[in-house]
Short mmCIF file of C-alpha atoms in Angstrom, two decimals:
data_model
loop_
_atom_site.label_atom_id
_atom_site.label_comp_id
_atom_site.label_asym_id
_atom_site.label_seq_id
_atom_site.Cartn_x
_atom_site.Cartn_y
_atom_site.Cartn_z
CA MET A 1 136.14 135.73 14.25
CA THR A 2 135.67 134.81 10.75
CA THR A 3 133.89 137.30 8.53
CA LYS A 4 131.33 135.83 6.17
CA VAL A 5 130.99 137.53 2.86
CA PHE A 6 127.91 136.96 0.85
CA GLY A 7 125.35 138.46 -1.54
CA HIS A 8 121.79 138.19 -2.35
CA LYS A 9 119.52 134.80 -2.26
CA SER A 10 119.18 132.97 -5.52
CA PRO A 11 122.93 133.69 -6.32
CA ASP A 12 123.76 134.50 -9.93
CA THR A 13 127.32 134.96 -11.13
CA ASP A 14 128.08 138.38 -9.51
CA SER A 15 126.47 137.14 -6.24
CA THR A 16 128.69 133.98 -6.31
CA GLY A 17 131.97 135.42 -7.73
CA SER A 18 132.06 138.78 -5.87
CA PRO A 19 132.06 137.02 -2.31
CA ILE A 20 134.76 134.77 -3.65
CA ILE A 21 136.80 137.87 -4.76
CA TRP A 22 136.19 140.06 -1.49
CA ALA A 23 137.16 137.23 0.82
CA TRP A 24 140.45 136.57 -1.12
CA TYR A 25 141.13 140.24 -0.74
CA LEU A 26 140.35 140.38 2.92
CA ASN A 27 142.43 137.26 3.58
CA GLU A 28 145.39 137.85 1.46
CA VAL A 29 145.79 141.49 1.48
CA LYS A 30 144.17 142.74 4.55
CA GLY A 31 145.09 139.88 6.74
CA ILE A 32 141.38 139.43 7.87
CA ASP A 33 140.00 135.88 8.42
CA ALA A 34 137.15 135.92 5.81
CA LYS A 35 135.14 133.16 3.94
CA PRO A 36 132.82 133.46 1.11
CA CYS A 37 129.30 132.23 1.50
CA LEU A 38 126.08 131.76 -0.55
CA LEU A 39 122.55 132.14 0.43
CA GLY A 40 121.42 129.41 -1.89
CA GLU A 41 122.53 127.19 -4.91
CA PRO A 42 124.38 129.24 -7.68
CA ASN A 43 122.56 129.27 -11.04
CA THR A 44 123.78 127.29 -13.94
CA GLU A 45 125.88 130.10 -15.21
CA ALA A 46 127.64 130.82 -11.81
CA ALA A 47 128.27 126.93 -11.48
CA PHE A 48 129.85 126.95 -14.84
CA VAL A 49 132.16 129.85 -13.84
CA LEU A 50 133.07 128.03 -10.68
CA GLU A 51 134.04 125.04 -12.75
CA HIS A 52 135.75 126.84 -15.61
CA PHE A 53 138.28 128.75 -13.24
CA GLY A 54 138.75 126.05 -10.84
CA LEU A 55 137.11 127.71 -7.86
CA ASP A 56 135.49 126.02 -4.87
CA LYS A 57 131.76 126.50 -4.44
CA PRO A 58 131.30 128.64 -1.31
CA GLU A 59 129.44 127.16 1.73
CA ILE A 60 125.81 127.63 1.46
CA ILE A 61 124.23 129.20 4.59
CA SER A 62 120.74 129.78 5.74
CA GLY A 63 121.18 132.45 8.33
CA VAL A 64 123.65 134.30 10.58
CA GLU A 65 124.40 134.38 14.27
CA ALA A 66 123.95 137.40 16.51
CA GLY A 67 127.02 139.39 16.47
CA GLU A 68 128.73 137.46 13.54
CA LYS A 69 130.91 139.72 11.27
CA VAL A 70 129.56 139.91 7.74
CA VAL A 71 130.22 141.84 4.51
CA ILE A 72 127.22 142.14 2.23
CA VAL A 73 127.92 142.53 -1.42
CA ASP A 74 125.80 143.00 -4.45
CA THR A 75 122.52 144.02 -2.46
CA ASN A 76 121.58 146.24 0.41
CA ASN A 77 118.05 145.17 0.55
CA PRO A 78 116.90 143.28 3.65
CA ALA A 79 114.36 141.30 1.81
CA GLU A 80 117.24 139.52 -0.21
CA LEU A 81 119.22 138.59 2.82
CA PRO A 82 118.74 136.33 5.98
CA ALA A 83 115.83 137.28 8.02
CA ASP A 84 118.24 137.75 11.09
CA ILE A 85 120.68 139.96 9.15
CA ASN A 86 120.37 142.93 11.61
CA ALA A 87 121.47 140.75 14.47
CA ALA A 88 124.80 140.20 12.75
CA ASP A 89 127.64 142.80 12.85
CA ILE A 90 127.76 144.19 9.31
CA THR A 91 131.13 145.53 8.64
CA ALA A 92 130.82 146.62 5.00
CA ILE A 93 128.50 146.80 1.99
CA ILE A 94 129.57 146.88 -1.67
CA ASP A 95 126.95 147.16 -3.90
CA HIS A 96 125.69 148.74 -7.43
CA HIS A 97 121.92 148.82 -6.67
CA LYS A 98 119.89 151.79 -5.39
CA LEU A 99 119.84 152.13 -1.57
CA VAL A 100 116.70 150.52 -0.15
CA GLY A 101 117.16 150.93 3.57
CA GLY A 102 116.36 148.77 6.51
CA LEU A 103 119.63 147.32 7.41
CA GLU A 104 120.75 148.28 10.82
CA THR A 105 124.48 148.11 11.80
CA LYS A 106 126.38 147.95 15.12
CA GLY A 107 128.53 151.05 14.30
CA PRO A 108 130.04 153.01 11.39
CA ILE A 109 130.76 150.93 8.58
CA ASP A 110 132.40 151.08 5.19
CA ILE A 111 129.79 151.54 2.39
CA THR A 112 130.42 151.66 -1.32
CA ILE A 113 127.53 151.97 -3.79
CA ARG A 114 128.54 153.04 -7.17
CA PRO A 115 126.58 153.47 -10.45
CA LEU A 116 128.34 150.73 -12.32
CA ALA A 117 126.92 147.59 -13.83
CA CYS A 118 128.58 145.06 -11.67
CA THR A 119 129.83 144.62 -7.97
CA ALA A 120 133.06 143.10 -9.32
CA THR A 121 133.85 146.32 -11.19
CA ILE A 122 133.69 148.27 -7.97
CA MET A 123 135.74 145.64 -6.31
CA HIS A 124 138.46 145.97 -9.10
CA ASP A 125 138.81 149.59 -8.34
CA LEU A 126 138.71 149.17 -4.42
CA ILE A 127 141.37 146.42 -4.74
CA GLY A 128 143.55 148.62 -7.00
CA GLU A 129 147.29 147.52 -7.41
CA ASP A 130 146.94 144.50 -5.06
CA LEU A 131 144.92 142.82 -7.64
CA ALA A 132 148.25 141.93 -9.28
CA LYS A 133 148.67 139.55 -6.42
CA ALA A 134 145.48 137.76 -7.25
CA PRO A 135 145.56 134.29 -8.93
CA ALA A 136 144.08 133.82 -12.29
CA GLY A 137 140.84 132.23 -10.90
CA ILE A 138 140.13 135.49 -8.85
CA LYS A 139 140.71 137.58 -12.03
CA GLY A 140 138.56 135.16 -13.96
CA ALA A 141 135.75 135.32 -11.43
CA MET A 142 135.85 139.15 -11.80
CA LEU A 143 135.96 139.14 -15.50
CA ALA A 144 132.90 136.70 -15.53
CA CYS A 145 130.89 138.69 -13.14
CA ILE A 146 131.18 141.89 -15.18
CA LEU A 147 130.23 139.95 -18.47
CA SER A 148 127.11 138.50 -16.72
CA ASP A 149 125.96 141.48 -15.28
CA THR A 150 126.42 143.51 -18.75
CA LEU A 151 125.41 140.61 -20.91
CA GLU A 152 128.56 141.08 -22.77
CA PHE A 153 127.88 144.88 -22.80
CA ARG A 154 124.33 144.67 -24.15
CA SER A 155 122.80 145.77 -20.98
CA PRO A 156 121.87 149.46 -20.73
CA THR A 157 123.47 149.21 -17.33
CA THR A 158 126.96 148.85 -18.93
CA THR A 159 129.35 151.89 -18.53
CA ASP A 160 132.61 152.53 -20.29
CA HIS A 161 134.44 151.80 -17.22
CA ASP A 162 132.70 148.12 -16.92
CA ARG A 163 133.98 147.43 -20.42
CA ALA A 164 137.34 148.92 -19.88
CA VAL A 165 137.99 146.60 -16.91
CA CYS A 166 136.66 143.62 -18.75
CA GLU A 167 139.07 144.19 -21.54
CA LYS A 168 142.05 144.76 -19.17
CA LEU A 169 141.23 141.57 -17.36
CA ALA A 170 140.75 139.54 -20.55
CA ALA A 171 143.99 140.70 -22.01
CA ASP A 172 145.75 139.87 -18.68
CA LEU A 173 144.38 136.23 -18.61
CA GLY A 174 144.69 135.78 -22.38
CA ILE A 175 140.90 135.16 -22.62
CA SER A 176 138.58 135.98 -25.47
CA ILE A 177 135.64 137.97 -24.14
CA ASN A 178 133.31 136.49 -26.82
CA ASP A 179 134.32 132.88 -26.34
CA LEU A 180 134.00 133.26 -22.46
CA ALA A 181 130.52 134.90 -22.73
CA THR A 182 129.24 132.44 -25.16
CA LYS A 183 130.12 129.62 -22.95
CA MET A 184 128.56 131.47 -19.92
CA PHE A 185 125.20 132.30 -21.64
CA GLU A 186 124.93 128.69 -22.95
CA ALA A 187 125.25 127.42 -19.34
CA LYS A 188 122.79 130.04 -18.18
CA SER A 189 120.27 128.75 -20.98
CA ASP A 190 120.35 125.35 -19.83
CA VAL A 191 117.31 125.06 -17.48
CA SER A 192 116.22 121.55 -18.40
CA GLU A 193 116.76 120.33 -14.68
CA PHE A 194 114.78 122.91 -12.99
CA SER A 195 110.98 122.93 -12.10
CA GLU A 196 108.78 125.88 -13.06
CA ALA A 197 108.89 127.00 -9.34
CA GLU A 198 112.54 127.01 -9.24
CA LEU A 199 112.74 129.07 -12.63
CA LEU A 200 110.41 131.62 -11.20
CA ARG A 201 112.61 132.01 -8.27
CA MET A 202 116.08 131.63 -9.99
CA ASP A 203 116.57 135.28 -10.60
CA SER A 204 114.09 137.24 -8.85
CA LYS A 205 113.36 140.41 -6.64
CA GLU A 206 110.60 141.58 -4.49
CA TYR A 207 109.00 144.72 -5.20
CA THR A 208 105.62 146.49 -4.50
CA VAL A 209 103.77 148.69 -6.81
CA GLY A 210 101.04 150.63 -5.09
CA SER A 211 99.57 148.02 -2.78
CA THR A 212 100.47 145.05 -5.03
CA GLY A 213 103.26 142.82 -4.03
CA LEU A 214 105.44 141.41 -6.98
CA ARG A 215 108.04 138.94 -7.37
CA VAL A 216 109.73 140.38 -10.42
CA SER A 217 111.62 137.56 -12.18
CA VAL A 218 114.05 137.37 -15.03
CA LEU A 219 115.55 134.50 -17.09
CA GLU A 220 118.21 135.56 -19.25
CA THR A 221 118.80 133.18 -22.14
CA THR A 222 120.08 132.66 -25.67
CA ALA A 223 117.61 130.09 -26.25
CA PRO A 224 114.17 131.67 -25.35
CA LYS A 225 112.13 128.99 -27.32
CA VAL A 226 113.03 126.57 -24.68
CA LEU A 227 111.42 128.69 -21.94
CA LEU A 228 108.37 129.76 -24.15
CA ASP A 229 107.58 126.18 -24.77
CA ARG A 230 107.26 125.79 -20.86
CA LYS A 231 104.86 128.98 -20.97
CA ASP A 232 101.79 127.42 -19.88
CA ALA A 233 103.54 125.36 -17.07
CA LEU A 234 105.24 128.56 -15.91
CA MET A 235 102.04 130.53 -15.79
CA ALA A 236 100.41 127.70 -13.95
CA ALA A 237 103.02 127.64 -11.18
CA MET A 238 102.62 131.42 -10.48
CA PRO A 239 99.78 131.45 -8.13
CA ALA A 240 101.34 128.88 -5.80
CA VAL A 241 104.72 130.61 -5.92
CA ALA A 242 103.26 134.10 -5.15
CA LYS A 243 101.16 132.61 -2.20
CA GLU A 244 104.20 130.83 -0.69
CA ASP A 245 106.30 133.93 -1.20
CA ASP A 246 103.76 136.42 0.31
CA ALA A 247 103.48 138.20 -3.08
CA ASP A 248 100.23 139.17 -5.16
CA GLU A 249 101.72 138.29 -8.51
CA VAL A 250 104.67 136.93 -10.21
CA LEU A 251 106.13 138.96 -13.18
CA LEU A 252 108.33 136.80 -15.41
CA PHE A 253 110.51 138.58 -18.11
CA ILE A 254 112.21 136.00 -20.46
CA ILE A 255 115.39 138.04 -21.60
CA ASP A 256 116.37 137.12 -25.20
CA ILE A 257 120.15 138.03 -25.09
CA LEU A 258 120.98 137.98 -28.62
CA ASN A 259 117.86 139.62 -29.99
CA GLU A 260 117.98 142.29 -27.28
CA GLU A 261 114.37 142.19 -26.10
CA ALA A 262 112.09 140.63 -23.38
CA THR A 263 108.98 138.51 -23.39
CA LEU A 264 106.72 139.15 -20.39
CA LEU A 265 104.17 136.30 -19.39
CA VAL A 266 100.64 137.60 -18.87
CA PRO A 267 98.58 135.03 -17.13
CA ASN A 268 95.85 137.43 -15.93
CA ASP A 269 94.21 140.91 -16.12
CA THR A 270 96.27 142.18 -13.40
CA VAL A 271 99.59 141.51 -15.06
CA LYS A 272 98.25 142.80 -18.41
CA GLN A 273 97.21 145.97 -16.70
CA ILE A 274 100.74 146.51 -15.08
CA ALA A 275 102.38 145.70 -18.49
CA GLU A 276 100.42 148.24 -20.55
CA ALA A 277 100.75 150.93 -17.66
CA SER A 278 104.46 150.19 -17.36
CA PHE A 279 105.65 149.83 -20.81
CA GLY A 280 103.08 151.52 -22.97
CA CYS A 281 102.34 148.43 -24.81
CA SER A 282 99.16 146.75 -25.96
CA VAL A 283 98.67 143.25 -24.65
CA SER A 284 96.37 140.93 -26.79
CA GLY A 285 97.39 137.45 -25.52
CA ASP A 286 99.31 135.60 -22.76
CA THR A 287 102.73 137.32 -23.73
CA VAL A 288 103.95 140.53 -24.87
CA VAL A 289 107.20 141.33 -26.57
CA LEU A 290 109.16 144.30 -25.14
CA PRO A 291 111.90 145.37 -27.67
CA GLY A 292 115.14 146.69 -26.09
CA ILE A 293 114.19 145.50 -22.52
CA MET A 294 117.25 144.02 -21.06
CA SER A 295 117.68 145.28 -17.45
CA ARG A 296 115.45 144.60 -14.59
CA LYS A 297 117.49 147.24 -12.51
CA LYS A 298 117.37 150.00 -15.15
CA GLN A 299 114.39 149.46 -17.49
CA ILE A 300 111.96 147.11 -15.58
CA ILE A 301 111.73 148.00 -11.89
CA PRO A 302 111.86 151.90 -12.45
CA ASN A 303 109.01 151.72 -14.82
CA LEU A 304 106.69 149.48 -12.98
CA LYS A 305 103.14 151.02 -12.42
CA ALA A 306 99.91 149.47 -11.29
#
């Protein structure tokens, strides 16, 4: 039986590249029949990485079959996985997020969750010396995943080990870290083809504060003005997205990669209250700038208060 390897819905670079990396490892090193999959279309940065390194886009799946073998990467949150995930035979989890709970396995499994900035960094360590056998595309995907998740080392989630792995991979491949990161961030910033609803769901997590259900979305960009010019349309789309996704509010943080700050859109009093309680700021209009806020995982989600 083929083992499907996939990450979370709305795949970013790590949830696109890491399934490819791990499926290669299972196939070529462990002799396990495996294939990478996605739970949606990759974002523009991830699509660029696939093209840049000559990698095929994995098959997009909407669900899993009962008893089907799967490996889950870059998440352990059932809300970010197919609704029928617990019917599958989960054989491993590789992740760098907090343990959420709710997944059910058929038996003991391998679980690796480490406090690093990127799933691909963990995979680098798990693969070890066997990485020398990997083609350039696999190493390139690993490098790109880490650069994406660390925002080229700007994110507070970055560890010395993430940086060291990046530098090692870049040297091996003869790639300039800055040149690759610049091209990736330019691709990520090109959102002209996406509707407001698509942007609100592009990089989004479900989270509950008290009794308030939130869709916490981030858009990382080197061109924040492009998104802020669509501010009114983005806020107008929030109620419908929240209703369709069974949430009370949508929080959208526009992350300015170069200036290392976030702008939160504030469409109503509820979001204003959350912003002021969570970040100690004073909101006087429909946006608030949060200096130094770069990471949803480390700086946004842990601080959210009603």
